mmCIF file of C-alpha atoms and ligand atoms in Angstrom:
data_model
loop_
_atom_site.group_PDB
_atom_site.id
_atom_site.type_symbol
_atom_site.label_atom_id
_atom_site.label_comp_id
_atom_site.label_asym_id
_atom_site.label_seq_id
_atom_site.Cartn_x
_atom_site.Cartn_y
_atom_site.Cartn_z
ATOM 1 C CA MET A 1 -35.180 -50.288 -99.611
ATOM 2 C CA PRO A 2 -38.904 -49.456 -99.933
ATOM 3 C CA PRO A 3 -40.497 -50.339 -103.336
ATOM 4 C CA THR A 4 -41.676 -47.223 -105.522
ATOM 5 C CA PHE A 5 -45.264 -47.716 -105.379
ATOM 6 C CA ASP A 6 -46.590 -48.998 -101.949
ATOM 7 C CA PRO A 7 -49.748 -48.407 -100.507
ATOM 8 C CA LEU A 8 -49.483 -49.317 -97.227
ATOM 9 C CA PRO A 9 -49.791 -48.840 -93.907
ATOM 10 C CA ARG A 10 -53.687 -49.290 -94.917
ATOM 11 C CA ALA A 11 -55.711 -48.261 -91.733
ATOM 12 C CA ALA A 12 -58.626 -50.245 -90.697
ATOM 13 C CA ASP A 13 -61.238 -49.487 -88.088
ATOM 14 C CA ARG A 14 -59.911 -51.734 -84.943
ATOM 15 C CA VAL A 15 -55.880 -52.361 -86.586
ATOM 16 C CA VAL A 16 -53.794 -51.370 -89.359
ATOM 17 C CA LEU A 17 -52.285 -53.638 -92.203
ATOM 18 C CA ARG A 18 -48.522 -52.512 -92.136
ATOM 19 C CA ARG A 19 -45.869 -54.575 -93.814
ATOM 20 C CA LEU A 20 -43.107 -57.333 -92.448
ATOM 21 C CA ALA A 21 -40.268 -56.338 -90.558
ATOM 22 C CA PRO A 22 -37.465 -58.078 -88.711
ATOM 23 C CA ARG A 23 -38.876 -56.622 -85.366
ATOM 24 C CA ASP A 24 -41.985 -58.836 -86.023
ATOM 25 C CA LEU A 25 -39.662 -61.931 -85.711
ATOM 26 C CA VAL A 26 -41.392 -62.956 -81.730
ATOM 27 C CA CYS A 27 -45.378 -62.472 -82.764
ATOM 28 C CA PHE A 28 -45.150 -63.774 -85.795
ATOM 29 C CA GLN A 29 -43.778 -67.374 -84.596
ATOM 30 C CA ARG A 30 -45.411 -67.996 -81.389
ATOM 31 C CA TYR A 31 -48.845 -68.078 -83.916
ATOM 32 C CA ARG A 32 -47.494 -68.923 -86.810
ATOM 33 C CA THR A 33 -46.072 -71.988 -84.245
ATOM 34 C CA ASP A 34 -49.398 -72.958 -82.648
ATOM 35 C CA PRO A 35 -50.492 -76.476 -85.092
ATOM 36 C CA ASP A 36 -54.362 -75.618 -83.831
ATOM 37 C CA VAL A 37 -53.322 -72.074 -86.048
ATOM 38 C CA ALA A 38 -51.523 -74.581 -88.912
ATOM 39 C CA ARG A 39 -54.183 -76.410 -89.122
ATOM 40 C CA TYR A 40 -55.648 -75.750 -91.807
ATOM 41 C CA GLN A 41 -53.681 -73.347 -93.550
ATOM 42 C CA GLY A 42 -51.200 -74.277 -96.660
ATOM 43 C CA TRP A 43 -48.029 -72.867 -95.380
ATOM 44 C CA THR A 44 -45.971 -74.698 -92.984
ATOM 45 C CA PRO A 45 -44.393 -72.755 -89.821
ATOM 46 C CA MET A 46 -40.065 -71.806 -90.049
ATOM 47 C CA SER A 47 -37.262 -72.491 -88.230
ATOM 48 C CA ASP A 48 -36.371 -68.939 -85.952
ATOM 49 C CA HIS A 49 -33.335 -68.180 -89.016
ATOM 50 C CA GLU A 50 -35.941 -67.850 -91.680
ATOM 51 C CA ALA A 51 -38.817 -66.830 -90.507
ATOM 52 C CA VAL A 52 -36.418 -63.321 -89.955
ATOM 53 C CA ALA A 53 -35.088 -64.090 -93.038
ATOM 54 C CA PHE A 54 -38.567 -64.255 -95.610
ATOM 55 C CA LEU A 55 -40.400 -61.298 -92.825
ATOM 56 C CA GLY A 56 -37.278 -59.051 -94.369
ATOM 57 C CA ALA A 57 -38.504 -60.517 -97.655
ATOM 58 C CA MET A 58 -41.972 -59.472 -97.570
ATOM 59 C CA GLY A 59 -41.668 -56.088 -96.458
ATOM 60 C CA ALA A 60 -38.955 -55.850 -98.814
ATOM 61 C CA SER A 61 -40.826 -57.163 -101.935
ATOM 62 C CA PRO A 62 -43.222 -54.841 -105.065
ATOM 63 C CA PHE A 63 -46.401 -55.039 -103.346
ATOM 64 C CA CYS A 64 -48.504 -58.261 -104.676
ATOM 65 C CA PRO A 65 -46.101 -59.211 -107.631
ATOM 66 C CA PRO A 66 -48.516 -62.058 -110.197
ATOM 67 C CA GLY A 67 -48.547 -65.052 -109.699
ATOM 68 C CA GLU A 68 -46.503 -65.081 -105.652
ATOM 69 C CA TRP A 69 -47.377 -64.701 -103.046
ATOM 70 C CA PHE A 70 -47.645 -61.790 -100.966
ATOM 71 C CA GLN A 71 -48.075 -61.534 -97.716
ATOM 72 C CA ILE A 72 -48.403 -58.376 -94.387
ATOM 73 C CA GLY A 73 -48.832 -57.846 -91.365
ATOM 74 C CA ILE A 74 -52.254 -56.851 -88.831
ATOM 75 C CA ALA A 75 -50.741 -54.527 -86.143
ATOM 76 C CA GLU A 76 -52.413 -52.958 -83.566
ATOM 77 C CA PRO A 77 -52.442 -49.651 -84.031
ATOM 78 C CA GLN A 78 -51.265 -48.271 -80.271
ATOM 79 C CA ALA A 79 -48.420 -50.050 -79.954
ATOM 80 C CA ASP A 80 -48.004 -51.677 -83.479
ATOM 81 C CA VAL A 81 -48.231 -55.435 -82.827
ATOM 82 C CA LEU A 82 -48.554 -58.343 -85.311
ATOM 83 C CA ILE A 83 -51.271 -59.685 -84.420
ATOM 84 C CA GLY A 84 -51.632 -62.001 -87.811
ATOM 85 C CA ASP A 85 -50.950 -61.708 -91.676
ATOM 86 C CA VAL A 86 -52.645 -61.460 -94.734
ATOM 87 C CA GLY A 87 -51.554 -63.182 -97.653
ATOM 88 C CA LEU A 88 -52.413 -62.201 -101.077
ATOM 89 C CA ARG A 89 -51.753 -63.222 -104.606
ATOM 90 C CA LEU A 90 -51.957 -61.572 -107.463
ATOM 91 C CA SER A 91 -53.008 -63.362 -111.153
ATOM 92 C CA LYS A 92 -50.425 -63.664 -113.570
ATOM 93 C CA THR A 93 -53.159 -61.826 -115.415
ATOM 94 C CA ARG A 94 -53.731 -59.834 -112.536
ATOM 95 C CA HIS A 95 -57.416 -60.361 -113.213
ATOM 96 C CA GLU A 96 -57.963 -62.198 -110.301
ATOM 97 C CA ALA A 97 -56.685 -62.409 -106.660
ATOM 98 C CA GLU A 98 -56.291 -65.239 -103.641
ATOM 99 C CA ILE A 99 -56.562 -63.921 -100.464
ATOM 100 C CA GLY A 100 -56.156 -65.771 -97.037
ATOM 101 C CA PHE A 101 -55.651 -64.780 -93.324
ATOM 102 C CA THR A 102 -53.785 -66.077 -89.919
ATOM 103 C CA LEU A 103 -54.749 -64.297 -86.485
ATOM 104 C CA ALA A 104 -53.375 -64.829 -83.561
ATOM 105 C CA PRO A 105 -55.548 -66.955 -81.399
ATOM 106 C CA ALA A 106 -55.404 -64.188 -78.624
ATOM 107 C CA PHE A 107 -56.837 -61.484 -80.397
ATOM 108 C CA GLN A 108 -59.160 -63.873 -82.293
ATOM 109 C CA GLY A 109 -63.158 -63.497 -81.298
ATOM 110 C CA ARG A 110 -63.364 -59.636 -81.930
ATOM 111 C CA GLY A 111 -63.749 -59.278 -85.127
ATOM 112 C CA LEU A 112 -60.422 -58.209 -85.955
ATOM 113 C CA ALA A 113 -59.676 -60.586 -88.237
ATOM 114 C CA THR A 114 -63.004 -59.390 -91.063
ATOM 115 C CA ASP A 115 -61.426 -56.222 -89.899
ATOM 116 C CA ALA A 116 -58.746 -56.723 -91.402
ATOM 117 C CA VAL A 117 -59.909 -59.093 -94.442
ATOM 118 C CA ARG A 118 -62.252 -56.398 -95.331
ATOM 119 C CA ALA A 119 -59.872 -53.506 -95.792
ATOM 120 C CA ALA A 120 -57.244 -55.993 -97.364
ATOM 121 C CA LEU A 121 -59.959 -56.678 -99.754
ATOM 122 C CA SER A 122 -60.604 -53.079 -100.355
ATOM 123 C CA LEU A 123 -56.878 -53.208 -101.212
ATOM 124 C CA LEU A 124 -57.099 -55.128 -104.036
ATOM 125 C CA PHE A 125 -59.897 -53.270 -105.480
ATOM 126 C CA ASP A 126 -58.339 -50.370 -105.117
ATOM 127 C CA THR A 127 -54.365 -50.735 -106.008
ATOM 128 C CA THR A 128 -54.605 -53.542 -109.032
ATOM 129 C CA PRO A 129 -56.772 -54.132 -111.682
ATOM 130 C CA VAL A 130 -58.261 -57.841 -110.112
ATOM 131 C CA ALA A 131 -61.768 -58.030 -111.457
ATOM 132 C CA ARG A 132 -62.606 -61.211 -108.748
ATOM 133 C CA ILE A 133 -61.281 -62.285 -104.832
ATOM 134 C CA VAL A 134 -61.171 -65.935 -104.477
ATOM 135 C CA ALA A 135 -60.450 -67.782 -100.626
ATOM 136 C CA VAL A 136 -59.815 -71.374 -100.570
ATOM 137 C CA THR A 137 -61.146 -72.991 -97.266
ATOM 138 C CA ASP A 138 -61.084 -76.712 -95.649
ATOM 139 C CA ALA A 139 -64.713 -77.135 -95.224
ATOM 140 C CA ARG A 140 -63.700 -77.784 -91.652
ATOM 141 C CA ASN A 141 -62.705 -74.727 -90.778
ATOM 142 C CA GLN A 142 -65.615 -72.875 -89.447
ATOM 143 C CA PRO A 143 -63.876 -70.056 -88.439
ATOM 144 C CA SER A 144 -62.405 -68.734 -91.923
ATOM 145 C CA ILE A 145 -66.258 -70.250 -93.567
ATOM 146 C CA ARG A 146 -67.419 -67.474 -91.269
ATOM 147 C CA LEU A 147 -65.691 -65.424 -92.026
ATOM 148 C CA LEU A 148 -65.627 -65.004 -95.309
ATOM 149 C CA GLU A 149 -69.457 -65.207 -95.577
ATOM 150 C CA ARG A 150 -69.440 -62.175 -93.138
ATOM 151 C CA VAL A 151 -67.282 -59.998 -95.067
ATOM 152 C CA GLY A 152 -69.824 -61.064 -98.286
ATOM 153 C CA LEU A 153 -68.418 -63.694 -100.313
ATOM 154 C CA GLN A 154 -70.220 -66.023 -101.737
ATOM 155 C CA ARG A 155 -69.326 -69.955 -102.050
ATOM 156 C CA VAL A 156 -68.762 -71.019 -105.452
ATOM 157 C CA ARG A 157 -67.999 -74.946 -106.019
ATOM 158 C CA THR A 158 -66.612 -77.728 -103.798
ATOM 159 C CA ARG A 159 -64.080 -79.815 -104.672
ATOM 160 C CA ASN A 160 -62.474 -82.396 -103.344
ATOM 161 C CA ALA A 161 -58.507 -82.311 -103.042
ATOM 162 C CA MET A 162 -55.730 -83.051 -100.355
ATOM 163 C CA PHE A 163 -54.565 -81.209 -97.939
ATOM 164 C CA HIS A 164 -51.397 -82.123 -95.259
ATOM 165 C CA GLY A 165 -50.856 -85.820 -97.204
ATOM 166 C CA GLY A 166 -55.162 -86.672 -96.345
ATOM 167 C CA PRO A 167 -58.199 -86.176 -99.006
ATOM 168 C CA CYS A 168 -60.530 -83.611 -97.020
ATOM 169 C CA THR A 169 -63.252 -80.643 -98.386
ATOM 170 C CA GLU A 170 -62.308 -77.011 -99.693
ATOM 171 C CA HIS A 171 -65.142 -74.314 -100.758
ATOM 172 C CA VAL A 172 -63.600 -71.736 -102.972
ATOM 173 C CA TYR A 173 -65.360 -68.533 -102.384
ATOM 174 C CA ALA A 174 -65.070 -65.435 -104.216
ATOM 175 C CA ILE A 175 -66.269 -61.527 -104.423
ATOM 176 C CA THR A 176 -66.801 -59.816 -108.064
ATOM 177 C CA ARG A 177 -65.757 -56.051 -108.077
ATOM 178 C CA VAL A 178 -69.217 -54.002 -108.209
ATOM 179 C CA ARG A 179 -67.426 -50.898 -109.502
HETATM 180 C C1 COA B 1 -60.170 -68.226 -89.200
HETATM 181 C C2 COA B 1 -60.116 -66.368 -88.363
HETATM 182 C C3 COA B 1 -58.896 -65.283 -88.948
HETATM 183 C C4 COA B 1 -60.936 -66.124 -87.735
HETATM 184 O O1 COA B 1 -60.780 -65.939 -86.855
HETATM 185 P P1 COA B 1 -61.717 -64.751 -85.462
HETATM 186 O O2 COA B 1 -61.273 -64.475 -84.788
HETATM 187 O O3 COA B 1 -63.080 -65.300 -85.954
HETATM 188 O O4 COA B 1 -62.406 -64.185 -86.435
HETATM 189 P P2 COA B 1 -62.530 -62.110 -86.078
HETATM 190 O O5 COA B 1 -61.547 -61.974 -85.725
HETATM 191 O O6 COA B 1 -63.506 -61.788 -87.545
HETATM 192 O O7 COA B 1 -63.980 -62.236 -84.863
HETATM 193 C C5 COA B 1 -65.412 -63.081 -85.566
HETATM 194 C C6 COA B 1 -65.376 -63.821 -83.755
HETATM 195 O O8 COA B 1 -65.603 -62.482 -83.429
HETATM 196 C C7 COA B 1 -66.279 -61.912 -83.488
HETATM 197 N N1 COA B 1 -66.628 -60.987 -82.588
HETATM 198 C C8 COA B 1 -67.414 -60.154 -81.871
HETATM 199 N N2 COA B 1 -66.742 -58.229 -82.302
HETATM 200 C C9 COA B 1 -67.282 -58.116 -83.542
HETATM 201 C C10 COA B 1 -67.128 -56.812 -83.889
HETATM 202 N N3 COA B 1 -67.098 -55.809 -83.433
HETATM 203 N N4 COA B 1 -67.402 -57.109 -85.084
HETATM 204 C C11 COA B 1 -67.054 -58.973 -86.089
HETATM 205 N N5 COA B 1 -67.332 -60.016 -85.115
HETATM 206 C C12 COA B 1 -66.909 -59.480 -83.792
HETATM 207 C C13 COA B 1 -67.874 -62.907 -84.602
HETATM 208 O O9 COA B 1 -69.248 -62.639 -83.887
HETATM 209 C C14 COA B 1 -66.808 -63.650 -84.543
HETATM 210 O O10 COA B 1 -67.000 -64.567 -84.023
HETATM 211 P P3 COA B 1 -68.236 -65.943 -84.435
HETATM 212 O O11 COA B 1 -67.479 -66.546 -85.285
HETATM 213 O O12 COA B 1 -67.900 -67.336 -83.491
HETATM 214 O O13 COA B 1 -69.728 -65.758 -85.158
HETATM 215 C C15 COA B 1 -59.184 -67.565 -87.347
HETATM 216 O O14 COA B 1 -59.679 -68.651 -86.850
HETATM 217 C C16 COA B 1 -57.134 -67.968 -87.493
HETATM 218 O O15 COA B 1 -56.371 -67.306 -87.952
HETATM 219 N N6 COA B 1 -57.728 -69.761 -87.341
HETATM 220 C C17 COA B 1 -56.456 -69.924 -87.674
HETATM 221 C C18 COA B 1 -55.149 -69.805 -89.382
HETATM 222 C C19 COA B 1 -56.797 -70.386 -90.420
HETATM 223 O O16 COA B 1 -56.984 -71.614 -90.177
HETATM 224 N N7 COA B 1 -57.359 -69.290 -91.153
HETATM 225 C C20 COA B 1 -58.068 -68.792 -92.873
HETATM 226 C C21 COA B 1 -57.763 -70.347 -93.666
HETATM 227 S S1 COA B 1 -58.037 -69.556 -95.100
#
């Protein structure tokens, strides 16, 4: 059943943010099982069975349930093909949100993830009461750092962390609501 309040799909300049669906399985698995794509991500690749269940659950979930990751698709607008995804986690108090993003390698290097993340930031500011949106990135993840700075997030903290069983350095980026 489609959720009652649903601001998706949301058009960006050259991509569309839309709900994930089981029909995205092949495209989703192609990039999610790529070790280069997964290297700095908190998630681990899923089996096809798990991925179908995940895509269906995200497609049917309420928009941004507080305290949980909610994943949306980045689609190429003409053919509606999935080319990546954006994760949004609204805090339980709904005062802050965290964002994460992934783009399939074949579509990288053209500014499409930048379009998608800009649209996701506006979506959160327009449809939730968040005062601040944060993103956490591994300090070695230069494409992610460049993207975050391109869309206006600022580095607010650097911290040591454990990631995939090893020590790493993370940067925390943030952007504050201006209206
Ligand atoms: C992070 C990630 C989405 C960035 O992808 P990306 O393709 O570099 O980002 P964009 O699609 O916005 O493209 C930006 C690049 O295209 C170039 N570009 C070309 N045309 C452009 C345009 N019209 N507008 C903006 N950038 C454009 C930019 O110069 C930039 O290249 P640069 O970083 O070498 O300067 C991608 O590396 C990824 O999915 N990584 C794996 C998952 C991950 O680590 N996610 C981050 C976790 S926080």
